[in-house]
Coordinates of C-alpha atoms in Angstrom, one line a residue:
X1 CA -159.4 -23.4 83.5
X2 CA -161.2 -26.7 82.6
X3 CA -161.7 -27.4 86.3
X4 CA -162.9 -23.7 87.0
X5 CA -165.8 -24.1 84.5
X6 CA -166.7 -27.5 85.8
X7 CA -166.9 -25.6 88.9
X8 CA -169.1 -22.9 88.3
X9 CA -171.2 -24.9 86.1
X10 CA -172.2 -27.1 89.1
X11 CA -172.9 -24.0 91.1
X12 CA -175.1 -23.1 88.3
X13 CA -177.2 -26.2 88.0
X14 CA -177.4 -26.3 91.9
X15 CA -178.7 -22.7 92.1
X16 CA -181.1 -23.1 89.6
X17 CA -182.3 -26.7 91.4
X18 CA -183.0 -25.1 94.6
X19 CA -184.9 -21.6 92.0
X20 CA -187.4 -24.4 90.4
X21 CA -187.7 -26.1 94.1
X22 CA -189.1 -22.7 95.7
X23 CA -191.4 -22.6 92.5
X24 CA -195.8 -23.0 92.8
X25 CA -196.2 -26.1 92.7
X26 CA -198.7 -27.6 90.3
X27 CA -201.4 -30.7 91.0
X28 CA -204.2 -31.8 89.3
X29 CA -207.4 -33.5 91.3
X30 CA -210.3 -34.2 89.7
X31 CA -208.8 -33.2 86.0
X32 CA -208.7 -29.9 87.8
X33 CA -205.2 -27.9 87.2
X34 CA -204.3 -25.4 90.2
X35 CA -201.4 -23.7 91.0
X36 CA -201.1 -23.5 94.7
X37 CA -201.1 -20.0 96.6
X38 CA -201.8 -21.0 100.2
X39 CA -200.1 -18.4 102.3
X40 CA -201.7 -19.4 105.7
X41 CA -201.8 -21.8 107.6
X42 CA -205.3 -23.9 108.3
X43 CA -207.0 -22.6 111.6
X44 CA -209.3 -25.3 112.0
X45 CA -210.5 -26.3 115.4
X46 CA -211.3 -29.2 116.6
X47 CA -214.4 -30.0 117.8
X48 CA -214.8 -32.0 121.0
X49 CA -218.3 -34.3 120.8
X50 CA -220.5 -33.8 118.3
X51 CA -224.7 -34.9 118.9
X52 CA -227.7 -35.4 116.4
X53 CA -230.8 -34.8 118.7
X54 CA -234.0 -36.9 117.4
X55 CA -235.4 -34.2 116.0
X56 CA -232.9 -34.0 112.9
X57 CA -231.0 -30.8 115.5
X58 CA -227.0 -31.1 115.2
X59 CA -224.9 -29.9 118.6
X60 CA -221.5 -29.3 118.1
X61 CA -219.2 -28.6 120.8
X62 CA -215.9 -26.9 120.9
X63 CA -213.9 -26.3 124.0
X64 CA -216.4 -23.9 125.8
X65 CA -218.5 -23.0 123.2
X66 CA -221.5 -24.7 121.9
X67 CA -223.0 -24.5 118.2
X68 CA -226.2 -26.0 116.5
X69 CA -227.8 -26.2 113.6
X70 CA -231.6 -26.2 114.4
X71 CA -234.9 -27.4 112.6
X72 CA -237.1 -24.5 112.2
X73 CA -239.3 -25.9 109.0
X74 CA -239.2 -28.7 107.2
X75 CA -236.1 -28.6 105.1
X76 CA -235.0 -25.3 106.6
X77 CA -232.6 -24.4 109.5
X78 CA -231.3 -21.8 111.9
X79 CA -228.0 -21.4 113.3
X80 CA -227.5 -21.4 117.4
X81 CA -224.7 -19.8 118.5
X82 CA -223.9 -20.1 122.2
X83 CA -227.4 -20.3 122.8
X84 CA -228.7 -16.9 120.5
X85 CA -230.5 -18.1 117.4
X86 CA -229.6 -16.5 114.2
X87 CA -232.2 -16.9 111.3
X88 CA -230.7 -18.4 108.2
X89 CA -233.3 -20.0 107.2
X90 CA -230.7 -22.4 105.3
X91 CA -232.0 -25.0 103.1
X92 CA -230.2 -28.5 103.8
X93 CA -231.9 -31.6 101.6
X94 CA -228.5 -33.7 102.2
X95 CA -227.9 -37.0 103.4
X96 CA -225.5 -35.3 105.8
X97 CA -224.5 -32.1 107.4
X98 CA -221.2 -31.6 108.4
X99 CA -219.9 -28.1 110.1
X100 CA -216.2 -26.7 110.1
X101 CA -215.9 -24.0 112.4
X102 CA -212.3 -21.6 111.3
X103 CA -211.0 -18.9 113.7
X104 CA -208.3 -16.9 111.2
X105 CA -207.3 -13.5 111.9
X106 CA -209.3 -13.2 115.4
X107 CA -212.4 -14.3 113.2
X108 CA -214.7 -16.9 113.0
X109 CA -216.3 -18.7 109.9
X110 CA -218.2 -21.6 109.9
X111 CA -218.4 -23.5 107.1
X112 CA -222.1 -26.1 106.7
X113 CA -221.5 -28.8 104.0
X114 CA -224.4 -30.2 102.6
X115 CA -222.8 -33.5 101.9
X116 CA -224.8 -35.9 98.8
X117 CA -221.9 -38.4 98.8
X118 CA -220.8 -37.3 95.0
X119 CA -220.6 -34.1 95.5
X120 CA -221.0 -31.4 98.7
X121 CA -222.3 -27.5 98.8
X122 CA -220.5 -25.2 101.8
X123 CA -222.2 -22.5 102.7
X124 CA -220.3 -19.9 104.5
X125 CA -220.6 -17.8 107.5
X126 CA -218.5 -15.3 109.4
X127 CA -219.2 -14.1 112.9
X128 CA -217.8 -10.9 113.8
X129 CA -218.8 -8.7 117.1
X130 CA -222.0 -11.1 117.6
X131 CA -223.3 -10.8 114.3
X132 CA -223.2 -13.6 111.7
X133 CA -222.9 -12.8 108.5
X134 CA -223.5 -14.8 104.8
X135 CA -220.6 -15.1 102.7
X136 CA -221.5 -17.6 100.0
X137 CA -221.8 -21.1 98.8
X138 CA -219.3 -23.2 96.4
X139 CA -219.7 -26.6 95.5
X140 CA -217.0 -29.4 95.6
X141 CA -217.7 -32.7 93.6
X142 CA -215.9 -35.8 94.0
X143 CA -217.4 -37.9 90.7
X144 CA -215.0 -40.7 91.3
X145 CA -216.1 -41.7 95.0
X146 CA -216.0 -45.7 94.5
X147 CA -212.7 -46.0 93.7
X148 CA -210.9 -43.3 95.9
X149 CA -213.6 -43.2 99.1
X150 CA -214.5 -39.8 101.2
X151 CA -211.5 -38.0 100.6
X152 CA -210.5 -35.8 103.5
X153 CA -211.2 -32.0 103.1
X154 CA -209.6 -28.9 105.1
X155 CA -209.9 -25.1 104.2
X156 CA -207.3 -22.6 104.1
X157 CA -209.2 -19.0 105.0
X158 CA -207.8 -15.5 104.1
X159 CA -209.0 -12.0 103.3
X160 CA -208.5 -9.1 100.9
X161 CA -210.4 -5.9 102.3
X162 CA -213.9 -6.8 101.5
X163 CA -213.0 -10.1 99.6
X164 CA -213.3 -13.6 101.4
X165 CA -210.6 -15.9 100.2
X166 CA -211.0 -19.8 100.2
X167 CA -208.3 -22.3 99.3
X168 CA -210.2 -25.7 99.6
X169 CA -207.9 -28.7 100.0
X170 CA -208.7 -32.2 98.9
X171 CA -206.5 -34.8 100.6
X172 CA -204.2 -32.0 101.3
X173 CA -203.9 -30.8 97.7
X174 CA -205.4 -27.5 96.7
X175 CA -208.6 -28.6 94.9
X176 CA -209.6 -25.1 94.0
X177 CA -209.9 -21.3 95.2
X178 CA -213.1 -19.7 95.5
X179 CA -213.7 -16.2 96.0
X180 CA -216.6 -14.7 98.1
X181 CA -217.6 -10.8 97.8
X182 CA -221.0 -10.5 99.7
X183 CA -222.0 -10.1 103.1
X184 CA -225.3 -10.3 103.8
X185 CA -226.2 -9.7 107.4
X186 CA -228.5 -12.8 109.1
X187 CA -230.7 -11.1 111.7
X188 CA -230.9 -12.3 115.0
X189 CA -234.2 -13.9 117.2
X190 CA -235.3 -11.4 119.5
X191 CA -235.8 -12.8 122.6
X192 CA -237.5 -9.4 124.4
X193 CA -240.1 -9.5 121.7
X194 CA -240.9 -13.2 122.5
X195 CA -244.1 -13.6 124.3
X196 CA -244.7 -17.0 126.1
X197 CA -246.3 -19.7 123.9
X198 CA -246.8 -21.5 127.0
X199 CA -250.0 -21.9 128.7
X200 CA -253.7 -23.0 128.2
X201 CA -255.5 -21.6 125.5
X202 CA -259.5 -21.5 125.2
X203 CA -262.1 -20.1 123.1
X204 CA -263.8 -19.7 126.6
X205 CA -262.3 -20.4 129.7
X206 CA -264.4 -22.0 131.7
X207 CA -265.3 -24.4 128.9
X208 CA -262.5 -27.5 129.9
X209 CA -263.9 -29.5 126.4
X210 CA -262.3 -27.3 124.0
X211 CA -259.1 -26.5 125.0
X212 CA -255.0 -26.3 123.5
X213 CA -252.8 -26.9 126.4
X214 CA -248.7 -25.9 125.0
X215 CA -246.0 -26.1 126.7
X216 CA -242.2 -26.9 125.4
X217 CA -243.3 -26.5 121.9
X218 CA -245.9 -29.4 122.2
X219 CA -249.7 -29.2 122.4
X220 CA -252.7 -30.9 123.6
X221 CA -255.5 -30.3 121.3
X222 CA -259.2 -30.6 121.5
X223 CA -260.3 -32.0 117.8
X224 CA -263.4 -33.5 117.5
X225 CA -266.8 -33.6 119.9
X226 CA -268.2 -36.8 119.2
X227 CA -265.9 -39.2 119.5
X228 CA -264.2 -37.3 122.0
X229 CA -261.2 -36.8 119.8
X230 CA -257.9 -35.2 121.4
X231 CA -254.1 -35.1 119.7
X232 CA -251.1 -34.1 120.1
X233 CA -248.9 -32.2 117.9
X234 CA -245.7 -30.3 117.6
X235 CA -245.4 -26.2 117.4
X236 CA -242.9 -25.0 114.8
X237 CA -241.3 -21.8 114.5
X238 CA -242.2 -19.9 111.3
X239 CA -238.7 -18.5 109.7
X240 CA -238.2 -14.8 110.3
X241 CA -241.6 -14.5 112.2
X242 CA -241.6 -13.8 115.3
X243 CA -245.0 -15.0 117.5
X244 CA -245.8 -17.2 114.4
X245 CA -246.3 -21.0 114.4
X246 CA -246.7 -23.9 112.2
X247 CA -249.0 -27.1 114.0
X248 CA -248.3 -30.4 112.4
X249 CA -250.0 -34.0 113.8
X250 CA -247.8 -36.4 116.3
X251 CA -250.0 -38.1 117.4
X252 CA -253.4 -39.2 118.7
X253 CA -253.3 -38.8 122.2
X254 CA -256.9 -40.3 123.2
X255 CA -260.5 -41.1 121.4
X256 CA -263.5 -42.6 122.0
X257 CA -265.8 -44.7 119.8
X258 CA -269.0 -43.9 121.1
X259 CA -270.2 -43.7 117.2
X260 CA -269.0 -46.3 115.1
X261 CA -270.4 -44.1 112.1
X262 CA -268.4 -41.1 113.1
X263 CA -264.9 -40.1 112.5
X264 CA -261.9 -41.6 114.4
X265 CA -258.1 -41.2 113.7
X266 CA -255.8 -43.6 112.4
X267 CA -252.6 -42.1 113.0
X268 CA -250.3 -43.8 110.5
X269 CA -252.8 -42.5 107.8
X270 CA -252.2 -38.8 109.0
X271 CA -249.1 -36.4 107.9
X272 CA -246.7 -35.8 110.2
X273 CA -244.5 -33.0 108.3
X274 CA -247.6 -30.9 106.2
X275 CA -248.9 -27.9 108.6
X276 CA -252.6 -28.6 110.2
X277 CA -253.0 -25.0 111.5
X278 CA -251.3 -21.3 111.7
X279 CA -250.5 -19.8 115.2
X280 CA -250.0 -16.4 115.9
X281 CA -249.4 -14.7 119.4
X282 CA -250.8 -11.4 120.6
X283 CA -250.2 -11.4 124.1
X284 CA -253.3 -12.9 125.8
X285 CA -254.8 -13.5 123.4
X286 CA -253.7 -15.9 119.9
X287 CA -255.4 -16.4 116.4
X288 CA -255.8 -20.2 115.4
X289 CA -255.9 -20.3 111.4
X290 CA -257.1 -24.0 111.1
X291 CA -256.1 -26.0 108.2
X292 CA -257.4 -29.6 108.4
X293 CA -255.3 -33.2 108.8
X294 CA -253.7 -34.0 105.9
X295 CA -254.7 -37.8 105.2
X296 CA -252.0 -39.3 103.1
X297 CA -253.9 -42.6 102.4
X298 CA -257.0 -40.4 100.6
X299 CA -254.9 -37.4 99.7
X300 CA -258.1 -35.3 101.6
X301 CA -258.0 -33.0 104.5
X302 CA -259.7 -34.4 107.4
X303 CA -261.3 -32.6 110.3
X304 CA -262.0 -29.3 108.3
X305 CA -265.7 -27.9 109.0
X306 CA -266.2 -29.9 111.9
X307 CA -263.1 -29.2 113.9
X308 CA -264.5 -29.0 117.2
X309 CA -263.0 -24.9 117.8
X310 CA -263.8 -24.0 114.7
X311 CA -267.6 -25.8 115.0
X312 CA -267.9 -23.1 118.6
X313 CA -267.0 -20.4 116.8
X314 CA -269.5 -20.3 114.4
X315 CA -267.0 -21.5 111.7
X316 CA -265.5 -18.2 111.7
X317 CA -261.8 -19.2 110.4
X318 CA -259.4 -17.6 112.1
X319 CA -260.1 -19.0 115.9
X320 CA -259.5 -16.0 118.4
X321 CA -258.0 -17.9 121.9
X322 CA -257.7 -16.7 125.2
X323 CA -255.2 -17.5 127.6
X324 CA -256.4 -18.6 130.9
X325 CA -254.9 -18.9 134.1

């Protein structure tokens, strides 16, 4: 009898080993206590190269298909997907931008960290039947950095009817779960309603001293008469406006000093991210809303009145431009 008790009282013990083994586990990171609930497995993908073009643009390539995150303004960006722009207009002010693209449940979702080294922000997107949709941001901080390094982070993705589901992993342990309701549509450029920014562009045509030749997003502008004053500068989209730019100072491309009393341009003086002028398209013809150089030495705008277009157009502010052919 003795031995039948010992018996079943093994059994026992064993049974309820393997119960407390098939039991959520429990981990702490961060002083954070989770239980883990990952049912899914991770459907990352792997991206093949990844590029940062000079102009603070990131390319990221996977298999065939081709994302980007894309300057529009200062501090602001769009998302390019497989070459069609969608305008998020997402603020990024980190030291690094990282993107995690997911494909669970035949879906897509990107995932942009906004990574400060201490702590990150994700913002998340899902693209479904060529529209991209917002789903939310959460915030993952990692106080303890010195001592411990970048840990690695991964993403386990899974949905409830309208309710986004994210199990964020920190060195494989389940840091915390966030969960995302909205779905905000972001709208996409529309390329039919574009009209071509390229070209030159004259108060009057046959007047070759005044003139704004564009073409790739960069301009060659007429400023200033008397020292025969030209520069270059760069044309930036204005978020959700279509046919509507933002001008901002490169460079001086040439000048003269035929009057050492007049004005010249010293280009490390002059702003190269504050807007010098508004651009917007009609067809043949475009409105010029001058501004002035912003001169960061004096903390003045330079070149205001006596802009050379504004000057011959009887300092009527904005500039109407013709295209010419």
């Amino acid at each position: 009898m003795k031995s039948t008790i010992i018996q079943l009282l093994v059994i026992f013990a064993f049974a309820l080993s393997s119960c407390n083994s098939e039991k959520k586990e429990k981990i702490k990171v961060n002083n954070i206590e989770n239980t883990i609930t990952i049912v899914n497995k991770s459907c990352f993908v792997k991206q093949k190269s990844l590029n940062k073009k000079d102009n603070d643009d990131f390319l990221y390539k996977y298999e065939n298909e081709t994302y980007e995150i894309k300057n529009n303004n200062e501090q602001a960006y769009d998302i390019v997907l497989n070459g069609k722009k969608y305008l998020s207009n997402l603020n990024l002010e980190s030291a690094n931008i990282n993107f995690y693209y997911y494909k669970c449940e035949n879906k897509k979702v990107f995932l942009i960290e906004g990574d400060d080294y201490y702590s990150s922000v994700f913002f998340v997107y899902i693209f479904e039947n060529e529209d991209l949709y917002y789903l939310g941001d959460f915030d993952i901080n990692q106080l303890n950095v010195e001592k411990s390094g970048v840990l690695k982070k991964d993403f386990k993705i899974s949905f409830n009817n309208n309710e986004f589901i994210i199990d964020a992993l920190v060195k494989d342990k389940l840091f915390k779960t966030f969960y995302l309701k909205q779905k905000k549509s972001i709208p996409q450029e529309s390329q039919d309603s574009k009209l071509d920014l390229n070209g030159l562009w004259r108060l009057n045509c046959e007047n070759s001293l005044t003139t704004f030749d564009i073409s790739d997003k960069k301009g060659y502008l007429s400023l200033y008469s008397n020292n025969a004053i030209y520069i270059n500068v760069d044309i930036i989209d204005i978020p959700n406006k279509k046919n509507e730019y933002y001008l901002r100072f490169k460079n001086t491309d040439s000048q003269k000093k035929y009057y050492k009393d007049d004005k010249n341009v010293i280009d490390d003086e002059i702003s190269k991210t504050e807007n010098i002028a508004k651009l917007i398209l009609k067809d043949k013809t475009a409105l010029l809303y001058w501004y002035g150089l912003h001169n960061v030495k004096t903390k003045k705008l330079d070149f205001v009145d006596d802009f050379i277009m504004l000057k011959e157009n009887g300092g009527k502010n904005p500039i109407e431009l013709t295209k010419c052919d």
